[in-house]
GROMACS .gro file of C-alpha atoms in nm:
model
  347
    1MET     CA    1   2.086  -1.889  -1.697
    2GLY     CA    2   1.818  -1.672  -1.548
    3LYS     CA    3   1.775  -1.468  -1.209
    4VAL     CA    4   1.714  -1.522  -0.914
    5VAL     CA    5   1.491  -1.317  -0.729
    6LEU     CA    6   1.428  -1.281  -0.385
    7VAL     CA    7   1.180  -1.136  -0.156
    8THR     CA    8   1.070  -1.026   0.165
    9GLY     CA    9   0.782  -1.048   0.338
   10VAL     CA   10   0.573  -1.292   0.153
   11ALA     CA   11   0.388  -1.406   0.513
   12ARG     CA   12   0.124  -1.135   0.369
   13ARG     CA   13  -0.101  -1.246   0.089
   14LEU     CA   14  -0.004  -0.881  -0.100
   15GLY     CA   15   0.431  -1.085  -0.081
   16GLY     CA   16   0.250  -1.421  -0.166
   17ARG     CA   17   0.069  -1.371  -0.449
   18PHE     CA   18   0.361  -1.123  -0.629
   19VAL     CA   19   0.545  -1.434  -0.586
   20ARG     CA   20   0.315  -1.638  -0.739
   21ARG     CA   21   0.307  -1.355  -1.000
   22ILE     CA   22   0.707  -1.310  -1.056
   23GLN     CA   23   0.709  -1.684  -1.097
   24ARG     CA   24   0.606  -1.693  -1.427
   25GLU     CA   25   0.827  -1.399  -1.582
   26PRO     CA   26   1.079  -1.610  -1.817
   27ASP     CA   27   1.377  -1.490  -1.734
   28VAL     CA   28   1.306  -1.601  -1.369
   29GLU     CA   29   1.501  -1.910  -1.310
   30ARG     CA   30   1.433  -1.887  -0.918
   31VAL     CA   31   1.236  -1.704  -0.634
   32ILE     CA   32   1.333  -1.701  -0.244
   33GLY     CA   33   1.044  -1.609  -0.027
   34VAL     CA   34   1.155  -1.456   0.289
   35ASP     CA   35   1.001  -1.401   0.616
   36ALA     CA   36   0.998  -1.445   1.000
   37VAL     CA   37   0.714  -1.659   1.018
   38PRO     CA   38   0.581  -1.848   0.776
   39PRO     CA   39   0.301  -1.769   0.512
   40GLU     CA   40  -0.033  -1.903   0.537
   41HIS     CA   41  -0.081  -1.915   0.178
   42HIS     CA   42   0.133  -2.090  -0.072
   43LEU     CA   43   0.350  -1.942  -0.278
   44GLY     CA   44   0.387  -2.199  -0.589
   45GLY     CA   45   0.711  -2.317  -0.637
   46ALA     CA   46   0.940  -2.097  -0.527
   47ASP     CA   47   1.190  -2.190  -0.171
   48PHE     CA   48   1.066  -1.976   0.183
   49VAL     CA   49   1.359  -1.937   0.389
   50ARG     CA   50   1.259  -1.884   0.698
   51ALA     CA   51   1.511  -1.560   0.806
   52ASP     CA   52   1.425  -1.143   1.034
   53ILE     CA   53   1.551  -0.966   0.800
   54ARG     CA   54   1.654  -0.707   1.128
   55HIS     CA   55   1.888  -0.994   1.116
   56PRO     CA   56   2.229  -0.943   0.944
   57THR     CA   57   2.232  -1.372   0.768
   58ILE     CA   58   1.964  -1.175   0.548
   59GLY     CA   59   2.315  -1.113   0.392
   60LYS     CA   60   2.411  -1.463   0.424
   61LEU     CA   61   2.103  -1.589   0.150
   62LEU     CA   62   2.175  -1.297  -0.117
   63ALA     CA   63   2.560  -1.395  -0.106
   64GLU     CA   64   2.421  -1.831  -0.123
   65TYR     CA   65   2.129  -1.749  -0.385
   66GLY     CA   66   2.349  -1.502  -0.579
   67VAL     CA   67   2.046  -1.291  -0.653
   68HIS     CA   68   2.035  -1.070  -0.905
   69THR     CA   69   1.677  -0.923  -0.786
   70VAL     CA   70   1.559  -0.765  -0.409
   71VAL     CA   71   1.220  -0.653  -0.428
   72HIS     CA   72   1.107  -0.539  -0.083
   73MET     CA   73   0.776  -0.594   0.047
   74ASP     CA   74   0.834  -0.672   0.416
   75ILE     CA   75   0.689  -0.265   0.498
   76ASN     CA   76   0.404  -0.245   0.651
   77GLY     CA   77   0.169   0.002   0.868
   78THR     CA   78   0.008  -0.297   1.060
   79PRO     CA   79   0.102  -0.626   1.218
   80LEU     CA   80   0.094  -0.933   1.030
   81GLY     CA   81  -0.223  -1.127   1.309
   82ALA     CA   82  -0.133  -1.132   1.646
   83ARG     CA   83   0.273  -1.087   1.497
   84GLY     CA   84   0.466  -0.783   1.704
   85ASN     CA   85   0.305  -0.477   1.822
   86ARG     CA   86   0.375  -0.102   1.700
   87ALA     CA   87   0.714  -0.164   1.815
   88SER     CA   88   0.881  -0.453   1.609
   89ILE     CA   89   0.639  -0.320   1.287
   90LYS     CA   90   0.866  -0.047   1.329
   91GLU     CA   91   1.237  -0.188   1.385
   92THR     CA   92   1.080  -0.450   1.093
   93ASN     CA   93   0.994  -0.133   0.810
   94VAL     CA   94   1.359   0.062   0.998
   95ILE     CA   95   1.599  -0.152   1.043
   96GLY     CA   96   1.545  -0.404   0.898
   97THR     CA   97   1.578  -0.176   0.544
   98MET     CA   98   1.901  -0.106   0.712
   99GLN     CA   99   1.999  -0.434   0.733
  100LEU     CA  100   1.867  -0.547   0.399
  101LEU     CA  101   2.051  -0.229   0.220
  102GLY     CA  102   2.316  -0.273   0.404
  103ALA     CA  103   2.377  -0.707   0.281
  104CYS     CA  104   2.223  -0.550  -0.058
  105GLN     CA  105   2.536  -0.366  -0.089
  106LYS     CA  106   2.847  -0.606  -0.015
  107ALA     CA  107   2.692  -0.877  -0.254
  108PRO     CA  108   2.793  -0.778  -0.579
  109SER     CA  109   2.533  -1.021  -0.774
  110VAL     CA  110   2.233  -0.798  -0.684
  111GLN     CA  111   2.171  -0.555  -0.981
  112ARG     CA  112   1.764  -0.474  -0.897
  113LEU     CA  113   1.635  -0.345  -0.616
  114VAL     CA  114   1.254  -0.278  -0.585
  115VAL     CA  115   1.113  -0.153  -0.325
  116LYS     CA  116   0.724  -0.082  -0.201
  117SER     CA  117   0.684   0.291  -0.013
  118SER     CA  118   0.343   0.448   0.011
  119THR     CA  119   0.206   0.792  -0.092
  120ASN     CA  120   0.228   0.776   0.314
  121VAL     CA  121   0.562   0.974   0.302
  122TYR     CA  122   0.360   1.259   0.151
  123GLY     CA  123   0.229   1.330   0.533
  124SER     CA  124  -0.168   1.503   0.541
  125ALA     CA  125  -0.247   1.876   0.675
  126PRO     CA  126  -0.476   2.120   0.616
  127ARG     CA  127  -0.222   2.374   0.403
  128ASP     CA  128  -0.077   2.058   0.139
  129PRO     CA  129  -0.117   2.115  -0.196
  130ALA     CA  130  -0.390   1.992  -0.373
  131VAL     CA  131  -0.170   1.714  -0.583
  132PHE     CA  132   0.171   1.591  -0.453
  133SER     CA  133   0.415   1.511  -0.778
  134GLU     CA  134   0.707   1.275  -0.681
  135THR     CA  135   0.912   1.558  -0.670
  136THR     CA  136   0.732   1.799  -0.426
  137PRO     CA  137   0.785   1.827  -0.072
  138PRO     CA  138   0.524   1.743   0.227
  139LYS     CA  139   0.456   2.107   0.389
  140SER     CA  140   0.562   1.904   0.711
  141LEU     CA  141   0.666   1.621   0.793
  142PRO     CA  142   0.591   1.292   0.919
  143SER     CA  143   0.592   1.331   1.298
  144GLY     CA  144   0.489   0.915   1.375
  145GLY     CA  145   0.395   0.596   1.241
  146PHE     CA  146   0.396   0.428   0.982
  147ALA     CA  147   0.382   0.770   0.780
  148LYS     CA  148   0.785   0.841   0.957
  149ASP     CA  149   0.895   0.465   0.864
  150THR     CA  150   0.863   0.528   0.512
  151VAL     CA  151   1.043   0.880   0.551
  152GLU     CA  152   1.273   0.660   0.688
  153VAL     CA  153   1.309   0.359   0.464
  154GLU     CA  154   1.310   0.664   0.173
  155GLY     CA  155   1.617   0.790   0.299
  156TYR     CA  156   1.812   0.495   0.371
  157VAL     CA  157   1.705   0.356  -0.038
  158ARG     CA  158   1.873   0.676  -0.122
  159GLY     CA  159   2.186   0.687   0.030
  160PHE     CA  160   2.181   0.302  -0.087
  161ALA     CA  161   2.169   0.424  -0.458
  162ARG     CA  162   2.425   0.656  -0.411
  163ARG     CA  163   2.700   0.381  -0.304
  164ARG     CA  164   2.546   0.134  -0.518
  165PRO     CA  165   2.534   0.338  -0.864
  166ASP     CA  166   2.536  -0.005  -1.065
  167VAL     CA  167   2.165  -0.144  -0.942
  168ALA     CA  168   1.879  -0.025  -1.052
  169VAL     CA  169   1.675   0.126  -0.795
  170CYS     CA  170   1.280   0.153  -0.808
  171VAL     CA  171   1.085   0.298  -0.600
  172LEU     CA  172   0.654   0.254  -0.600
  173ARG     CA  173   0.496   0.539  -0.351
  174PHE     CA  174   0.147   0.291  -0.334
  175ALA     CA  175  -0.183   0.517  -0.247
  176ASN     CA  176  -0.392   0.243  -0.047
  177ILE     CA  177  -0.454  -0.077  -0.184
  178LEU     CA  178  -0.763  -0.234  -0.255
  179GLY     CA  179  -0.922  -0.556  -0.347
  180PRO     CA  180  -1.097  -0.867  -0.292
  181CYS     CA  181  -0.803  -0.986  -0.063
  182ALA     CA  182  -0.624  -0.658   0.041
  183ASP     CA  183  -0.553  -0.618   0.420
  184SER     CA  184  -0.424  -0.242   0.414
  185PRO     CA  185  -0.570  -0.052   0.711
  186LEU     CA  186  -0.793   0.133   0.502
  187ALA     CA  187  -0.962  -0.198   0.355
  188GLU     CA  188  -1.047  -0.270   0.769
  189TYR     CA  189  -1.159   0.096   0.804
  190PHE     CA  190  -1.420   0.069   0.504
  191ALA     CA  191  -1.528  -0.289   0.596
  192LEU     CA  192  -1.691  -0.115   0.970
  193PRO     CA  193  -2.108  -0.131   0.974
  194VAL     CA  194  -2.107   0.293   1.053
  195LEU     CA  195  -1.748   0.450   0.941
  196PRO     CA  196  -1.632   0.721   1.171
  197THR     CA  197  -1.562   1.021   1.018
  198VAL     CA  198  -1.435   1.370   1.136
  199ILE     CA  199  -1.706   1.640   1.146
  200GLY     CA  200  -1.662   1.909   0.840
  201TYR     CA  201  -1.462   1.723   0.691
  202ASP     CA  202  -1.499   1.528   0.397
  203PRO     CA  203  -1.144   1.427   0.238
  204ARG     CA  204  -0.998   1.310  -0.152
  205LEU     CA  205  -0.846   0.984  -0.159
  206GLN     CA  206  -0.688   0.787  -0.371
  207PHE     CA  207  -0.685   0.384  -0.456
  208VAL     CA  208  -0.506   0.112  -0.663
  209HIS     CA  209  -0.631  -0.248  -0.671
  210GLU     CA  210  -0.419  -0.520  -0.544
  211LYS     CA  211  -0.395  -0.739  -0.919
  212ASP     CA  212  -0.235  -0.297  -1.087
  213ALA     CA  213  -0.079  -0.334  -0.766
  214ILE     CA  214   0.115  -0.694  -0.851
  215GLU     CA  215   0.110  -0.640  -1.193
  216VAL     CA  216   0.327  -0.297  -1.081
  217LEU     CA  217   0.625  -0.453  -0.880
  218ARG     CA  218   0.660  -0.729  -1.135
  219ILE     CA  219   0.731  -0.398  -1.401
  220GLY     CA  220   0.979  -0.254  -1.197
  221ALA     CA  221   1.135  -0.611  -1.108
  222SER     CA  222   1.220  -0.684  -1.449
  223GLU     CA  223   1.475  -0.479  -1.712
  224PRO     CA  224   1.260  -0.203  -1.842
  225ARG     CA  225   1.087  -0.229  -2.199
  226ARG     CA  226   1.152  -0.008  -2.472
  227SER     CA  227   1.117   0.362  -2.435
  228THR     CA  228   1.045   0.332  -2.039
  229LEU     CA  229   1.231   0.355  -1.806
  230ASN     CA  230   1.244   0.161  -1.485
  231SER     CA  231   1.489   0.318  -1.160
  232GLY     CA  232   1.339   0.588  -0.985
  233THR     CA  233   1.011   0.716  -0.778
  234PHE     CA  234   0.723   0.605  -0.919
  235ASN     CA  235   0.357   0.716  -0.757
  236ILE     CA  236   0.108   0.490  -0.785
  237ALA     CA  237  -0.353   0.482  -0.850
  238GLY     CA  238  -0.557   0.427  -0.979
  239ASP     CA  239  -0.704   0.715  -1.210
  240GLY     CA  240  -0.970   0.973  -1.044
  241VAL     CA  241  -1.009   1.075  -0.729
  242LEU     CA  242  -1.362   0.976  -0.491
  243LEU     CA  243  -1.448   1.175  -0.159
  244LEU     CA  244  -1.486   0.944   0.181
  245SER     CA  245  -1.843   1.040   0.158
  246GLN     CA  246  -1.923   0.897  -0.186
  247ALA     CA  247  -1.675   0.548  -0.090
  248ALA     CA  248  -1.919   0.506   0.189
  249ARG     CA  249  -2.244   0.590  -0.045
  250ARG     CA  250  -2.100   0.349  -0.291
  251LEU     CA  251  -2.036   0.130  -0.009
  252GLY     CA  252  -2.338   0.159   0.141
  253ARG     CA  253  -2.178   0.229   0.472
  254PRO     CA  254  -2.375   0.496   0.734
  255THR     CA  255  -2.153   0.772   0.859
  256MET     CA  256  -2.126   0.836   1.217
  257PRO     CA  257  -1.941   1.232   1.172
  258LEU     CA  258  -1.773   1.310   1.417
  259LEU     CA  259  -1.540   1.567   1.660
  260LEU     CA  260  -1.157   1.535   1.566
  261PRO     CA  261  -1.117   1.451   1.968
  262THR     CA  262  -1.413   1.264   1.976
  263LEU     CA  263  -1.272   1.013   1.696
  264ARG     CA  264  -0.988   0.984   1.848
  265TRP     CA  265  -1.166   0.777   2.153
  266ALA     CA  266  -1.308   0.633   1.922
  267ARG     CA  267  -0.987   0.481   1.818
  268THR     CA  268  -0.909   0.325   2.088
  269ALA     CA  269  -1.251   0.160   2.207
  270LEU     CA  270  -1.190   0.017   1.856
  271ARG     CA  271  -0.903  -0.051   1.908
  272SER     CA  272  -0.955  -0.162   2.306
  273LEU     CA  273  -1.204  -0.464   2.139
  274GLY     CA  274  -0.946  -0.601   1.869
  275ILE     CA  275  -1.241  -0.454   1.612
  276THR     CA  276  -1.016  -0.259   1.387
  277ASP     CA  277  -0.684   0.002   1.471
  278PHE     CA  278  -0.734   0.298   1.223
  279SER     CA  279  -0.394   0.467   1.320
  280PRO     CA  280  -0.310   0.861   1.387
  281GLU     CA  281  -0.246   0.923   1.046
  282GLN     CA  282  -0.519   0.746   0.874
  283ILE     CA  283  -0.729   0.956   1.158
  284ARG     CA  284  -0.523   1.243   0.955
  285LEU     CA  285  -0.571   1.117   0.621
  286LEU     CA  286  -0.951   1.066   0.649
  287THR     CA  287  -0.966   1.386   0.770
  288HIS     CA  288  -0.774   1.655   0.474
  289GLY     CA  289  -0.689   1.350   0.217
  290ARG     CA  290  -0.436   1.276   0.060
  291VAL     CA  291  -0.386   1.310  -0.400
  292VAL     CA  292  -0.062   1.208  -0.595
  293ALA     CA  293  -0.006   1.295  -0.990
  294THR     CA  294   0.095   0.933  -1.215
  295ASN     CA  295   0.175   1.128  -1.517
  296GLN     CA  296   0.549   0.945  -1.467
  297MET     CA  297   0.431   0.631  -1.370
  298ARG     CA  298   0.224   0.601  -1.749
  299GLU     CA  299   0.528   0.843  -1.910
  300THR     CA  300   0.813   0.659  -1.775
  301LEU     CA  301   0.728   0.402  -1.597
  302GLY     CA  302   0.507   0.298  -1.857
  303PHE     CA  303   0.251   0.173  -1.627
  304GLU     CA  304  -0.129   0.222  -1.749
  305PRO     CA  305  -0.366   0.096  -1.424
  306GLU     CA  306  -0.602  -0.180  -1.550
  307HIS     CA  307  -0.867  -0.006  -1.311
  308THR     CA  308  -0.966   0.295  -1.156
  309THR     CA  309  -1.024   0.473  -0.850
  310ALA     CA  310  -1.367   0.407  -0.828
  311GLY     CA  311  -1.319   0.059  -0.958
  312ALA     CA  312  -1.097  -0.083  -0.709
  313LEU     CA  313  -1.351   0.033  -0.439
  314ALA     CA  314  -1.612  -0.125  -0.663
  315ASP     CA  315  -1.457  -0.456  -0.652
  316TYR     CA  316  -1.374  -0.457  -0.301
  317ALA     CA  317  -1.751  -0.399  -0.154
  318HIS     CA  318  -1.809  -0.648  -0.433
  319SER     CA  319  -1.579  -0.870  -0.167
  320ARG     CA  320  -1.759  -0.797   0.157
  321GLY     CA  321  -2.133  -0.798   0.067
  322PRO     CA  322  -2.308  -0.481   0.113
  323GLY     CA  323  -2.395  -0.307   0.336
  324LEU     CA  324  -2.567  -0.140   0.547
  325LEU     CA  325  -2.777   0.116   0.341
  326PRO     CA  326  -2.677  -0.043  -0.008
  327PRO     CA  327  -2.679   0.178  -0.289
  328GLU     CA  328  -2.949  -0.016  -0.502
  329THR     CA  329  -3.234   0.012  -0.177
  330LEU     CA  330  -3.171   0.368  -0.058
  331ALA     CA  331  -3.196   0.462  -0.466
  332ARG     CA  332  -3.506   0.242  -0.514
  333THR     CA  333  -3.636   0.345  -0.138
  334ILE     CA  334  -3.602   0.671  -0.274
  335ASP     CA  335  -3.817   0.620  -0.581
  336ARG     CA  336  -4.102   0.510  -0.410
  337LEU     CA  337  -4.122   0.784  -0.249
  338ALA     CA  338  -4.079   1.049  -0.516
  339ALA     CA  339  -4.379   0.827  -0.684
  340LEU     CA  340  -4.585   0.871  -0.371
  341LEU     CA  341  -4.541   1.258  -0.330
  342PRO     CA  342  -4.706   1.435  -0.510
  343ALA     CA  343  -4.634   1.625  -0.905
  344GLY     CA  344  -4.623   2.013  -0.704
  345ALA     CA  345  -4.436   1.817  -0.423
  346GLN     CA  346  -4.123   1.668  -0.637
  347THR     CA  347  -4.051   1.993  -0.813
   0.00000   0.00000   0.00000
């Protein structure tokens, strides 16, 4: 008999892709997908159960199906389409996680828990260290939004791990996820024809490709391979770092440097028009940036991302098409202008 895996947040594309991937594991007999709304994508041979993790009914599902592994992916910074607002998202992130962990604590069949967290737990501040490791405390705790949600969620997960030491707990702190199907806030920001930036700042950024995100979630939900350990907390990001200005050039998007108060006004205007909504914590990221160390991801978890930070951005850019200033066109224009200049003027 194989194990039963329950996955939350399957109405989102990343959750749906993970459900289809985990079904191919030889030791998985059944996959249960849970969300408050039906997914618009197919889930393969998985069973979908419409349930809100904020309600105690989630405990009945764990008992009814004899769930062995829980993969908690319903922790997000933005609503799904027209589903809810910031208040409902916070309730799902925090209250939903509390209900799920309470149900897992009472379910003797649960032996493994994987939590999709975020590097937002470190915040973004001017006095931050150059690189965050998993044990580096933030200079200032996030005061609100999704970042604060992730801090609270991880606190509840640590409490659960103390109460159920027999359960293997894996917390994956993802950098910004990019790729052709990514629906993250940063993916929406990069899709703008012109990128608002904070004047005087050029933050360092890291990305993880959505395919790598799926693979590391699979590793977290599986039995550890030889010489590896998939219990603990791990930063997940692709190799390398890009400045925001470099990312904009590679996307072919011109930037619009703004004073911080003006950028906040632009955020409100874009949100009211329904174009995008980059949160206050995303504005802090676009101001101060964030870089995390991934030594534990490689040495302990045994995961080597297939895509670098630059590779994840390139795949995302390819799926979105050229921007207003495609890099190839810009380079050809510069070369033509240089060819027209006298030889002495080019030095």
